[in-house]
Short mmCIF file of N, CA and C in Angstrom, two decimals:
data_model
loop_
_atom_site.label_atom_id
_atom_site.label_comp_id
_atom_site.label_asym_id
_atom_site.label_seq_id
_atom_site.Cartn_x
_atom_site.Cartn_y
_atom_site.Cartn_z
N MET A 169 96.63 -14.33 177.80
CA MET A 169 95.89 -15.09 178.73
C MET A 169 95.36 -16.34 178.05
N LYS A 170 95.60 -17.41 178.67
CA LYS A 170 95.18 -18.69 178.11
C LYS A 170 93.78 -19.03 178.59
N GLN A 171 92.97 -19.54 177.69
CA GLN A 171 91.62 -19.98 178.07
C GLN A 171 91.64 -21.48 178.27
N PRO A 172 90.87 -21.95 179.25
CA PRO A 172 90.88 -23.38 179.51
C PRO A 172 90.21 -24.15 178.38
N ASN A 173 90.61 -25.40 178.24
CA ASN A 173 90.01 -26.27 177.23
C ASN A 173 88.56 -26.61 177.62
N LYS A 174 87.74 -26.64 176.63
CA LYS A 174 86.33 -26.97 176.90
C LYS A 174 86.09 -28.42 176.55
N ALA A 175 86.48 -29.23 177.44
CA ALA A 175 86.27 -30.65 177.25
C ALA A 175 85.04 -31.06 178.03
N PRO A 176 84.28 -32.08 177.57
CA PRO A 176 83.11 -32.51 178.32
C PRO A 176 83.50 -33.09 179.66
N ARG A 177 82.76 -32.69 180.66
CA ARG A 177 83.02 -33.19 182.01
C ARG A 177 82.51 -34.61 182.17
N ALA A 178 83.22 -35.34 182.84
CA ALA A 178 82.77 -36.70 183.13
C ALA A 178 82.13 -36.70 184.50
N ASP A 179 81.00 -37.39 184.61
CA ASP A 179 80.35 -37.49 185.92
C ASP A 179 81.25 -38.28 186.86
N ARG A 180 81.14 -37.94 188.08
CA ARG A 180 81.98 -38.63 189.06
C ARG A 180 81.55 -40.08 189.23
N ALA A 181 80.25 -40.36 189.06
CA ALA A 181 79.77 -41.72 189.25
C ALA A 181 80.10 -42.58 188.05
N ALA A 182 80.15 -41.98 186.88
CA ALA A 182 80.42 -42.75 185.67
C ALA A 182 81.92 -43.01 185.56
N PRO A 183 82.31 -44.18 185.10
CA PRO A 183 83.74 -44.46 184.95
C PRO A 183 84.35 -43.61 183.83
N LYS A 184 85.58 -43.38 183.98
CA LYS A 184 86.25 -42.56 183.00
C LYS A 184 86.31 -43.29 181.67
N GLY A 185 86.19 -42.52 180.66
CA GLY A 185 86.30 -43.11 179.35
C GLY A 185 84.95 -43.37 178.70
N THR A 186 83.83 -43.36 179.46
CA THR A 186 82.50 -43.55 178.85
C THR A 186 81.84 -42.19 178.74
N ALA A 187 81.43 -41.84 177.62
CA ALA A 187 80.77 -40.55 177.40
C ALA A 187 79.27 -40.73 177.51
N THR A 188 78.60 -39.68 177.99
CA THR A 188 77.14 -39.76 178.09
C THR A 188 76.55 -39.58 176.70
N PRO A 189 75.58 -40.45 176.34
CA PRO A 189 75.02 -40.34 174.99
C PRO A 189 74.14 -39.09 174.89
N LYS A 190 74.13 -38.49 173.75
CA LYS A 190 73.27 -37.34 173.51
C LYS A 190 71.84 -37.83 173.32
N ARG A 191 70.93 -36.99 173.74
CA ARG A 191 69.52 -37.36 173.56
C ARG A 191 69.13 -37.16 172.11
N HIS A 192 68.38 -38.14 171.63
CA HIS A 192 67.96 -38.10 170.23
C HIS A 192 66.64 -37.33 170.15
N LYS A 193 66.56 -36.29 169.38
CA LYS A 193 65.35 -35.49 169.21
C LYS A 193 64.49 -36.18 168.17
N LYS A 194 63.17 -36.40 168.55
CA LYS A 194 62.27 -37.13 167.67
C LYS A 194 61.82 -36.22 166.53
N THR A 195 61.61 -36.84 165.39
CA THR A 195 61.16 -36.08 164.23
C THR A 195 59.64 -35.96 164.28
N ARG A 196 59.13 -35.15 163.39
CA ARG A 196 57.68 -34.92 163.33
C ARG A 196 56.96 -36.21 162.97
N VAL A 197 57.52 -37.02 162.13
CA VAL A 197 56.89 -38.28 161.70
C VAL A 197 56.78 -39.23 162.89
N GLU A 198 57.81 -39.33 163.70
CA GLU A 198 57.78 -40.20 164.86
C GLU A 198 56.75 -39.73 165.89
N LEU A 199 56.68 -38.42 166.08
CA LEU A 199 55.67 -37.88 167.01
C LEU A 199 54.26 -38.17 166.52
N ASP A 200 54.02 -38.05 165.22
CA ASP A 200 52.70 -38.34 164.66
C ASP A 200 52.32 -39.80 164.85
N ILE A 201 53.28 -40.70 164.66
CA ILE A 201 53.02 -42.14 164.81
C ILE A 201 52.65 -42.45 166.26
N GLU A 202 53.38 -41.87 167.21
CA GLU A 202 53.05 -42.10 168.63
C GLU A 202 51.68 -41.54 168.99
N ALA A 203 51.33 -40.40 168.42
CA ALA A 203 50.02 -39.80 168.70
C ALA A 203 48.90 -40.67 168.17
N ARG A 204 49.10 -41.23 166.95
CA ARG A 204 48.08 -42.12 166.39
C ARG A 204 47.90 -43.38 167.24
N GLU A 205 49.00 -43.88 167.76
CA GLU A 205 48.93 -45.08 168.61
C GLU A 205 48.17 -44.80 169.91
N ARG A 206 48.42 -43.64 170.52
CA ARG A 206 47.68 -43.26 171.74
C ARG A 206 46.19 -43.08 171.45
N LYS A 207 45.89 -42.49 170.30
CA LYS A 207 44.49 -42.28 169.92
C LYS A 207 43.79 -43.61 169.71
N ARG A 208 44.46 -44.57 169.07
CA ARG A 208 43.88 -45.88 168.81
C ARG A 208 43.59 -46.61 170.12
N GLN A 209 44.45 -46.47 171.10
CA GLN A 209 44.23 -47.13 172.39
C GLN A 209 43.06 -46.51 173.14
N LYS A 210 42.92 -45.20 173.04
CA LYS A 210 41.81 -44.53 173.72
C LYS A 210 40.48 -44.87 173.07
N ARG A 211 40.49 -45.02 171.77
CA ARG A 211 39.26 -45.24 171.03
C ARG A 211 38.59 -46.55 171.44
N HIS A 212 39.31 -47.55 171.82
CA HIS A 212 38.76 -48.86 172.11
C HIS A 212 38.44 -49.05 173.58
N SER A 213 38.14 -47.99 174.30
CA SER A 213 37.89 -48.13 175.73
C SER A 213 36.46 -48.56 176.05
N GLY A 214 35.49 -48.37 175.13
CA GLY A 214 34.09 -48.69 175.42
C GLY A 214 33.69 -50.05 174.89
N ASN A 215 32.38 -50.30 174.91
CA ASN A 215 31.85 -51.55 174.38
C ASN A 215 31.87 -51.50 172.86
N ARG A 216 31.86 -52.67 172.25
CA ARG A 216 31.83 -52.73 170.80
C ARG A 216 30.43 -52.35 170.31
N SER A 217 30.30 -52.03 169.07
CA SER A 217 29.02 -51.57 168.55
C SER A 217 28.01 -52.70 168.57
N GLY A 218 26.78 -52.38 168.95
CA GLY A 218 25.70 -53.37 169.00
C GLY A 218 25.76 -54.28 170.19
N ALA A 219 26.55 -53.96 171.20
CA ALA A 219 26.70 -54.85 172.35
C ALA A 219 25.41 -54.95 173.15
N ARG A 220 24.59 -53.91 173.12
CA ARG A 220 23.37 -53.93 173.92
C ARG A 220 22.31 -54.83 173.29
N THR A 221 22.22 -54.83 171.97
CA THR A 221 21.15 -55.59 171.33
C THR A 221 21.56 -57.00 170.94
N ASN A 222 22.84 -57.22 170.72
CA ASN A 222 23.30 -58.58 170.39
C ASN A 222 23.54 -59.34 171.67
N VAL A 223 22.78 -60.43 171.82
CA VAL A 223 22.85 -61.18 173.06
C VAL A 223 23.52 -62.53 172.84
N GLU A 224 24.09 -62.76 171.69
CA GLU A 224 24.50 -64.11 171.32
C GLU A 224 25.54 -64.73 172.24
N GLY A 225 26.64 -64.16 172.52
CA GLY A 225 27.67 -64.85 173.30
C GLY A 225 27.79 -64.31 174.71
N SER A 226 26.70 -64.27 175.44
CA SER A 226 26.75 -63.68 176.78
C SER A 226 26.78 -64.75 177.86
N ASN A 227 27.79 -65.62 177.82
CA ASN A 227 27.94 -66.62 178.88
C ASN A 227 28.60 -65.94 180.06
N LYS A 228 27.88 -65.85 181.13
CA LYS A 228 28.43 -65.20 182.31
C LYS A 228 29.00 -66.25 183.24
N LYS A 229 30.02 -65.87 183.98
CA LYS A 229 30.66 -66.80 184.91
C LYS A 229 29.73 -67.07 186.09
N GLY A 230 29.75 -68.28 186.56
CA GLY A 230 28.99 -68.64 187.73
C GLY A 230 27.56 -69.05 187.43
N GLN A 231 27.14 -69.02 186.16
CA GLN A 231 25.78 -69.43 185.82
C GLN A 231 25.82 -70.77 185.13
N THR A 232 24.71 -71.46 185.24
CA THR A 232 24.62 -72.77 184.57
C THR A 232 24.39 -72.56 183.09
N GLU A 233 24.47 -73.63 182.34
CA GLU A 233 24.34 -73.56 180.90
C GLU A 233 22.88 -73.51 180.45
N THR A 234 22.06 -72.71 181.08
CA THR A 234 20.66 -72.59 180.67
C THR A 234 20.54 -71.48 179.66
N GLN A 235 19.54 -71.62 178.82
CA GLN A 235 19.33 -70.59 177.82
C GLN A 235 18.71 -69.37 178.48
N GLU A 236 19.31 -68.22 178.22
CA GLU A 236 18.79 -67.00 178.79
C GLU A 236 17.67 -66.46 177.92
N LYS A 237 16.76 -65.76 178.55
CA LYS A 237 15.63 -65.19 177.83
C LYS A 237 16.10 -63.95 177.07
N ASP A 238 15.68 -63.86 175.85
CA ASP A 238 16.06 -62.71 175.03
C ASP A 238 15.31 -61.47 175.53
N PRO A 239 16.02 -60.41 175.93
CA PRO A 239 15.32 -59.25 176.49
C PRO A 239 14.51 -58.48 175.45
N ARG A 240 14.74 -58.76 174.17
CA ARG A 240 13.99 -58.05 173.14
C ARG A 240 12.59 -58.62 172.94
N ILE A 241 12.36 -59.81 173.43
CA ILE A 241 11.08 -60.46 173.22
C ILE A 241 10.21 -60.22 174.45
N GLY A 242 8.99 -59.76 174.23
CA GLY A 242 8.09 -59.42 175.32
C GLY A 242 7.26 -60.60 175.77
N SER A 243 6.07 -60.30 176.31
CA SER A 243 5.17 -61.32 176.84
C SER A 243 4.59 -62.15 175.70
N LYS A 244 4.34 -63.41 175.98
CA LYS A 244 3.77 -64.30 174.98
C LYS A 244 2.29 -64.57 175.23
N VAL A 245 1.66 -63.79 176.10
CA VAL A 245 0.25 -63.98 176.41
C VAL A 245 -0.55 -63.48 175.21
N PRO A 246 -1.47 -64.29 174.69
CA PRO A 246 -2.24 -63.85 173.52
C PRO A 246 -3.18 -62.70 173.89
N VAL A 247 -3.27 -61.74 173.00
CA VAL A 247 -4.13 -60.58 173.21
C VAL A 247 -5.33 -60.73 172.29
N PRO A 248 -6.56 -60.71 172.85
CA PRO A 248 -7.74 -60.84 171.99
C PRO A 248 -7.93 -59.56 171.17
N LEU A 249 -8.11 -59.74 169.86
CA LEU A 249 -8.30 -58.60 168.98
C LEU A 249 -9.77 -58.19 168.87
N VAL A 250 -10.67 -59.13 169.14
CA VAL A 250 -12.10 -58.86 169.09
C VAL A 250 -12.67 -59.14 170.47
N VAL A 251 -13.51 -58.22 170.94
CA VAL A 251 -14.09 -58.39 172.27
C VAL A 251 -15.23 -59.40 172.18
N ASP A 252 -15.13 -60.47 172.95
CA ASP A 252 -16.19 -61.48 172.99
C ASP A 252 -17.20 -61.08 174.05
N SER A 253 -18.46 -61.35 173.79
CA SER A 253 -19.50 -61.02 174.76
C SER A 253 -19.47 -62.00 175.95
N LYS A 254 -18.87 -63.17 175.76
CA LYS A 254 -18.81 -64.15 176.84
C LYS A 254 -17.89 -63.68 177.96
N ILE A 255 -16.82 -63.04 177.57
CA ILE A 255 -15.85 -62.60 178.57
C ILE A 255 -16.33 -61.28 179.15
N LYS A 256 -16.50 -61.27 180.44
CA LYS A 256 -16.92 -60.04 181.11
C LYS A 256 -15.70 -59.40 181.76
N ALA A 257 -15.62 -58.14 181.59
CA ALA A 257 -14.49 -57.42 182.19
C ALA A 257 -14.68 -57.36 183.70
N LYS A 258 -13.61 -57.56 184.40
CA LYS A 258 -13.69 -57.47 185.85
C LYS A 258 -13.84 -56.01 186.25
N PRO A 259 -14.78 -55.74 187.12
CA PRO A 259 -14.93 -54.34 187.52
C PRO A 259 -13.70 -53.90 188.32
N THR A 260 -13.19 -52.78 187.91
CA THR A 260 -12.01 -52.28 188.62
C THR A 260 -12.46 -51.53 189.86
N THR A 261 -11.89 -51.89 190.93
CA THR A 261 -12.21 -51.21 192.19
C THR A 261 -11.04 -50.34 192.57
N LYS A 262 -11.35 -49.12 192.78
CA LYS A 262 -10.30 -48.20 193.18
C LYS A 262 -10.04 -48.39 194.67
N PRO A 263 -8.79 -48.43 195.03
CA PRO A 263 -8.50 -48.55 196.46
C PRO A 263 -8.95 -47.29 197.18
N VAL A 264 -9.68 -47.53 198.23
CA VAL A 264 -10.22 -46.41 198.99
C VAL A 264 -9.12 -45.88 199.90
N ALA A 265 -8.77 -44.66 199.64
CA ALA A 265 -7.74 -44.04 200.46
C ALA A 265 -8.34 -43.65 201.80
N LYS A 266 -7.57 -43.81 202.82
CA LYS A 266 -8.06 -43.45 204.15
C LYS A 266 -8.04 -41.94 204.28
N VAL A 267 -9.21 -41.38 204.17
CA VAL A 267 -9.33 -39.94 204.30
C VAL A 267 -9.98 -39.67 205.65
N GLU A 268 -9.30 -38.86 206.40
CA GLU A 268 -9.85 -38.54 207.70
C GLU A 268 -11.04 -37.60 207.49
N ALA A 269 -12.18 -38.04 207.97
CA ALA A 269 -13.38 -37.23 207.80
C ALA A 269 -13.30 -36.05 208.75
N LYS A 270 -13.41 -34.86 208.15
CA LYS A 270 -13.38 -33.67 208.99
C LYS A 270 -14.70 -33.60 209.75
N PRO A 271 -14.63 -33.25 210.99
CA PRO A 271 -15.87 -33.15 211.73
C PRO A 271 -16.75 -32.05 211.11
N ARG A 272 -17.94 -32.44 210.80
CA ARG A 272 -18.87 -31.52 210.15
C ARG A 272 -19.34 -30.51 211.18
N LEU A 273 -19.26 -29.24 210.82
CA LEU A 273 -19.68 -28.19 211.74
C LEU A 273 -21.19 -28.02 211.67
N THR A 274 -21.77 -27.71 212.78
CA THR A 274 -23.20 -27.39 212.78
C THR A 274 -23.36 -26.02 212.14
N PRO A 275 -24.55 -25.71 211.65
CA PRO A 275 -24.75 -24.40 211.02
C PRO A 275 -24.41 -23.23 211.96
N GLU A 276 -24.72 -23.38 213.25
CA GLU A 276 -24.41 -22.29 214.19
C GLU A 276 -22.91 -22.08 214.30
N GLU A 277 -22.16 -23.20 214.40
CA GLU A 277 -20.71 -23.10 214.52
C GLU A 277 -20.09 -22.50 213.26
N GLU A 278 -20.59 -22.94 212.11
CA GLU A 278 -20.07 -22.43 210.84
C GLU A 278 -20.36 -20.94 210.69
N LEU A 279 -21.55 -20.52 211.12
CA LEU A 279 -21.92 -19.12 211.02
C LEU A 279 -21.03 -18.26 211.93
N THR A 280 -20.78 -18.72 213.14
CA THR A 280 -19.91 -17.94 214.03
C THR A 280 -18.48 -17.90 213.50
N LYS A 281 -18.05 -18.99 212.89
CA LYS A 281 -16.71 -19.02 212.31
C LYS A 281 -16.59 -18.02 211.16
N LEU A 282 -17.61 -17.96 210.31
CA LEU A 282 -17.58 -17.03 209.18
C LEU A 282 -17.71 -15.58 209.65
N GLU A 283 -18.50 -15.35 210.69
CA GLU A 283 -18.65 -13.98 211.18
C GLU A 283 -17.37 -13.48 211.84
N ASN A 284 -16.56 -14.37 212.39
CA ASN A 284 -15.32 -13.98 213.05
C ASN A 284 -14.11 -14.08 212.12
N ASP A 285 -14.34 -14.24 210.83
CA ASP A 285 -13.25 -14.38 209.87
C ASP A 285 -12.51 -13.05 209.72
N GLU A 286 -11.21 -13.07 210.01
CA GLU A 286 -10.41 -11.84 209.97
C GLU A 286 -10.21 -11.34 208.55
N ARG A 287 -10.02 -12.26 207.62
CA ARG A 287 -9.81 -11.86 206.23
C ARG A 287 -11.05 -11.17 205.68
N LEU A 288 -12.21 -11.72 205.99
CA LEU A 288 -13.46 -11.12 205.53
C LEU A 288 -13.63 -9.73 206.12
N ASP A 289 -13.32 -9.57 207.41
CA ASP A 289 -13.45 -8.26 208.05
C ASP A 289 -12.53 -7.24 207.39
N ALA A 290 -11.31 -7.64 207.10
CA ALA A 290 -10.35 -6.72 206.48
C ALA A 290 -10.83 -6.31 205.09
N LEU A 291 -11.35 -7.28 204.32
CA LEU A 291 -11.81 -6.97 202.97
C LEU A 291 -13.05 -6.08 203.00
N LEU A 292 -13.95 -6.31 203.97
CA LEU A 292 -15.14 -5.47 204.07
C LEU A 292 -14.76 -4.04 204.48
N ASP A 293 -13.74 -3.91 205.34
CA ASP A 293 -13.26 -2.57 205.70
C ASP A 293 -12.69 -1.85 204.49
N ARG A 294 -11.97 -2.59 203.66
CA ARG A 294 -11.44 -1.98 202.43
C ARG A 294 -12.56 -1.55 201.50
N LEU A 295 -13.63 -2.35 201.43
CA LEU A 295 -14.77 -1.97 200.59
C LEU A 295 -15.46 -0.72 201.14
N ASP A 296 -15.55 -0.61 202.47
CA ASP A 296 -16.15 0.57 203.09
C ASP A 296 -15.33 1.82 202.81
N ASN A 297 -14.02 1.67 202.63
CA ASN A 297 -13.14 2.81 202.32
C ASN A 297 -13.07 3.08 200.83
N ASP A 298 -13.97 2.51 200.06
CA ASP A 298 -14.07 2.69 198.61
C ASP A 298 -12.81 2.23 197.88
N GLU A 299 -12.18 1.18 198.36
CA GLU A 299 -11.03 0.62 197.66
C GLU A 299 -11.53 -0.46 196.71
N VAL A 300 -10.79 -0.67 195.63
CA VAL A 300 -11.14 -1.69 194.65
C VAL A 300 -10.39 -2.97 195.00
N LEU A 301 -11.12 -4.07 195.07
CA LEU A 301 -10.53 -5.36 195.43
C LEU A 301 -10.14 -6.13 194.17
N SER A 302 -9.19 -7.04 194.32
CA SER A 302 -8.82 -7.90 193.19
C SER A 302 -9.95 -8.91 192.95
N LYS A 303 -9.87 -9.59 191.82
CA LYS A 303 -10.92 -10.56 191.48
C LYS A 303 -11.01 -11.68 192.52
N GLU A 304 -9.86 -12.14 192.98
CA GLU A 304 -9.84 -13.23 193.97
C GLU A 304 -10.48 -12.78 195.28
N ASP A 305 -10.10 -11.58 195.73
CA ASP A 305 -10.65 -11.08 196.99
C ASP A 305 -12.15 -10.83 196.87
N GLN A 306 -12.57 -10.28 195.73
CA GLN A 306 -14.00 -10.01 195.53
C GLN A 306 -14.79 -11.32 195.49
N ALA A 307 -14.23 -12.34 194.84
CA ALA A 307 -14.91 -13.64 194.78
C ALA A 307 -15.01 -14.25 196.18
N TYR A 308 -13.95 -14.09 196.99
CA TYR A 308 -13.97 -14.62 198.36
C TYR A 308 -15.06 -13.92 199.18
N VAL A 309 -15.15 -12.59 199.05
CA VAL A 309 -16.17 -11.84 199.79
C VAL A 309 -17.57 -12.29 199.37
N ASP A 310 -17.78 -12.41 198.06
CA ASP A 310 -19.10 -12.81 197.57
C ASP A 310 -19.50 -14.20 198.05
N LEU A 311 -18.57 -15.15 197.94
CA LEU A 311 -18.88 -16.52 198.37
C LEU A 311 -19.15 -16.59 199.87
N THR A 312 -18.35 -15.88 200.63
CA THR A 312 -18.52 -15.93 202.09
C THR A 312 -19.84 -15.30 202.51
N LEU A 313 -20.16 -14.15 201.91
CA LEU A 313 -21.42 -13.50 202.25
C LEU A 313 -22.63 -14.32 201.82
N ASP A 314 -22.51 -14.98 200.66
CA ASP A 314 -23.60 -15.86 200.22
C ASP A 314 -23.78 -17.03 201.18
N ARG A 315 -22.68 -17.59 201.66
CA ARG A 315 -22.77 -18.70 202.61
C ARG A 315 -23.37 -18.24 203.93
N ILE A 316 -22.99 -17.03 204.36
CA ILE A 316 -23.57 -16.49 205.60
C ILE A 316 -25.07 -16.31 205.44
N ASP A 317 -25.51 -15.77 204.29
CA ASP A 317 -26.95 -15.61 204.04
C ASP A 317 -27.67 -16.95 204.05
N ALA A 318 -27.06 -17.97 203.41
CA ALA A 318 -27.70 -19.30 203.37
C ALA A 318 -27.81 -19.89 204.77
N LEU A 319 -26.76 -19.72 205.57
CA LEU A 319 -26.81 -20.26 206.94
C LEU A 319 -27.84 -19.51 207.78
N MET A 320 -27.93 -18.21 207.63
CA MET A 320 -28.90 -17.44 208.41
C MET A 320 -30.32 -17.82 208.00
N GLU A 321 -30.52 -18.05 206.72
CA GLU A 321 -31.84 -18.47 206.25
C GLU A 321 -32.17 -19.86 206.78
N GLN A 322 -31.17 -20.74 206.80
CA GLN A 322 -31.37 -22.10 207.31
C GLN A 322 -31.71 -22.08 208.80
N LEU A 323 -31.09 -21.17 209.52
CA LEU A 323 -31.34 -21.10 210.96
C LEU A 323 -32.56 -20.25 211.30
N GLY A 324 -33.10 -19.58 210.30
CA GLY A 324 -34.29 -18.76 210.55
C GLY A 324 -33.95 -17.41 211.13
N ILE A 325 -32.75 -16.95 210.94
CA ILE A 325 -32.35 -15.63 211.44
C ILE A 325 -32.56 -14.61 210.33
N GLU A 326 -33.23 -13.52 210.67
CA GLU A 326 -33.44 -12.46 209.69
C GLU A 326 -32.49 -11.32 209.99
N LEU A 327 -32.15 -10.61 208.94
CA LEU A 327 -31.26 -9.47 209.11
C LEU A 327 -31.98 -8.36 209.87
N GLY A 328 -31.28 -7.70 210.73
CA GLY A 328 -31.86 -6.62 211.52
C GLY A 328 -32.11 -5.37 210.69
N ASP A 329 -31.53 -5.27 209.53
CA ASP A 329 -31.70 -4.09 208.68
C ASP A 329 -33.15 -3.93 208.23
N ASP A 330 -33.83 -5.02 207.94
CA ASP A 330 -35.21 -4.94 207.48
C ASP A 330 -36.12 -4.37 208.56
N ASP A 331 -35.91 -4.80 209.80
CA ASP A 331 -36.74 -4.31 210.90
C ASP A 331 -36.52 -2.81 211.10
N GLU A 332 -35.28 -2.37 211.02
CA GLU A 332 -34.98 -0.95 211.22
C GLU A 332 -35.61 -0.10 210.13
N GLU A 333 -35.59 -0.60 208.89
CA GLU A 333 -36.17 0.16 207.79
C GLU A 333 -37.68 0.29 207.97
N LYS A 334 -38.33 -0.79 208.42
CA LYS A 334 -39.78 -0.73 208.63
C LYS A 334 -40.11 0.28 209.74
N GLU A 335 -39.29 0.25 210.79
CA GLU A 335 -39.54 1.19 211.89
C GLU A 335 -39.33 2.63 211.44
N GLU A 336 -38.31 2.88 210.62
CA GLU A 336 -38.05 4.23 210.13
C GLU A 336 -39.21 4.71 209.25
N LYS A 337 -39.72 3.83 208.40
CA LYS A 337 -40.84 4.21 207.53
C LYS A 337 -42.08 4.55 208.38
N GLN A 338 -42.30 3.73 209.41
CA GLN A 338 -43.45 4.01 210.27
C GLN A 338 -43.26 5.33 210.99
N GLU A 339 -42.05 5.64 211.45
CA GLU A 339 -41.79 6.90 212.12
C GLU A 339 -41.99 8.07 211.16
N ASP A 340 -41.54 7.92 209.92
CA ASP A 340 -41.73 8.98 208.93
C ASP A 340 -43.21 9.24 208.68
N ILE A 341 -43.98 8.16 208.59
CA ILE A 341 -45.42 8.31 208.36
C ILE A 341 -46.07 9.01 209.55
N LEU A 342 -45.65 8.62 210.77
CA LEU A 342 -46.20 9.26 211.97
C LEU A 342 -45.85 10.74 212.00
N LYS A 343 -44.64 11.13 211.63
CA LYS A 343 -44.24 12.53 211.60
C LYS A 343 -45.08 13.31 210.59
N LEU A 344 -45.33 12.68 209.45
CA LEU A 344 -46.14 13.34 208.43
C LEU A 344 -47.55 13.60 208.94
N LEU A 345 -48.11 12.59 209.59
CA LEU A 345 -49.46 12.73 210.09
C LEU A 345 -49.56 13.77 211.20
N LYS A 346 -48.55 13.78 212.07
CA LYS A 346 -48.57 14.72 213.19
C LYS A 346 -48.38 16.15 212.71
N SER A 347 -47.49 16.31 211.77
CA SER A 347 -47.20 17.68 211.36
C SER A 347 -48.27 18.22 210.41
N GLY A 348 -48.83 17.36 209.64
CA GLY A 348 -49.85 17.79 208.70
C GLY A 348 -49.28 18.36 207.44
N ASN A 349 -48.04 18.66 207.43
CA ASN A 349 -47.41 19.22 206.25
C ASN A 349 -46.36 18.21 205.75
N PRO A 350 -46.57 17.60 204.60
CA PRO A 350 -45.63 16.58 204.12
C PRO A 350 -44.26 17.13 203.78
N LYS A 351 -44.13 18.41 203.48
CA LYS A 351 -42.84 18.97 203.12
C LYS A 351 -41.96 19.13 204.35
N ASP A 352 -42.52 19.31 205.55
CA ASP A 352 -41.76 19.49 206.77
C ASP A 352 -41.13 18.19 207.25
N ALA A 353 -41.69 17.06 206.85
CA ALA A 353 -41.22 15.78 207.37
C ALA A 353 -39.82 15.42 206.85
N PHE A 354 -39.51 15.90 205.67
CA PHE A 354 -38.21 15.54 205.11
C PHE A 354 -37.29 16.62 205.34
#
């Protein structure tokens, strides 16, 4: 059995007689040179060193030939190093912010508001149930009760507890006198 000849095929588009050139495989040295060239091109993509502080050749298009102010140089206003008594400092006035004045409550209104406070009622119920309150809650209860006492004193209202205690003491004394025996009264 005869095997066919292995001759290179010619492309149909290419004219007969011209062979396709073989691709040349690059050596390691050539690849390294190309890599260095790519790296060099990438390295120069930013501004040159010192471009921000060196202002020497910054002629911009569209501007006149006037000297630009050096941004590194600050104000040229002289600063006095010694305070002279002749120069008086201008009083600084703070701008008054427009604060809406809250309508001031009368003592009666404030007292009714504090007596109807839901948070205070809940905390007092917890105290009645022998629960321990946090420091914040205890401080709130103390401040609110102190304010209620101050308002009641300002309005001339006395606590009803004092009157009841006086009446109870008088009743106890009357029972003692009526019975004649102090041990029976209690």
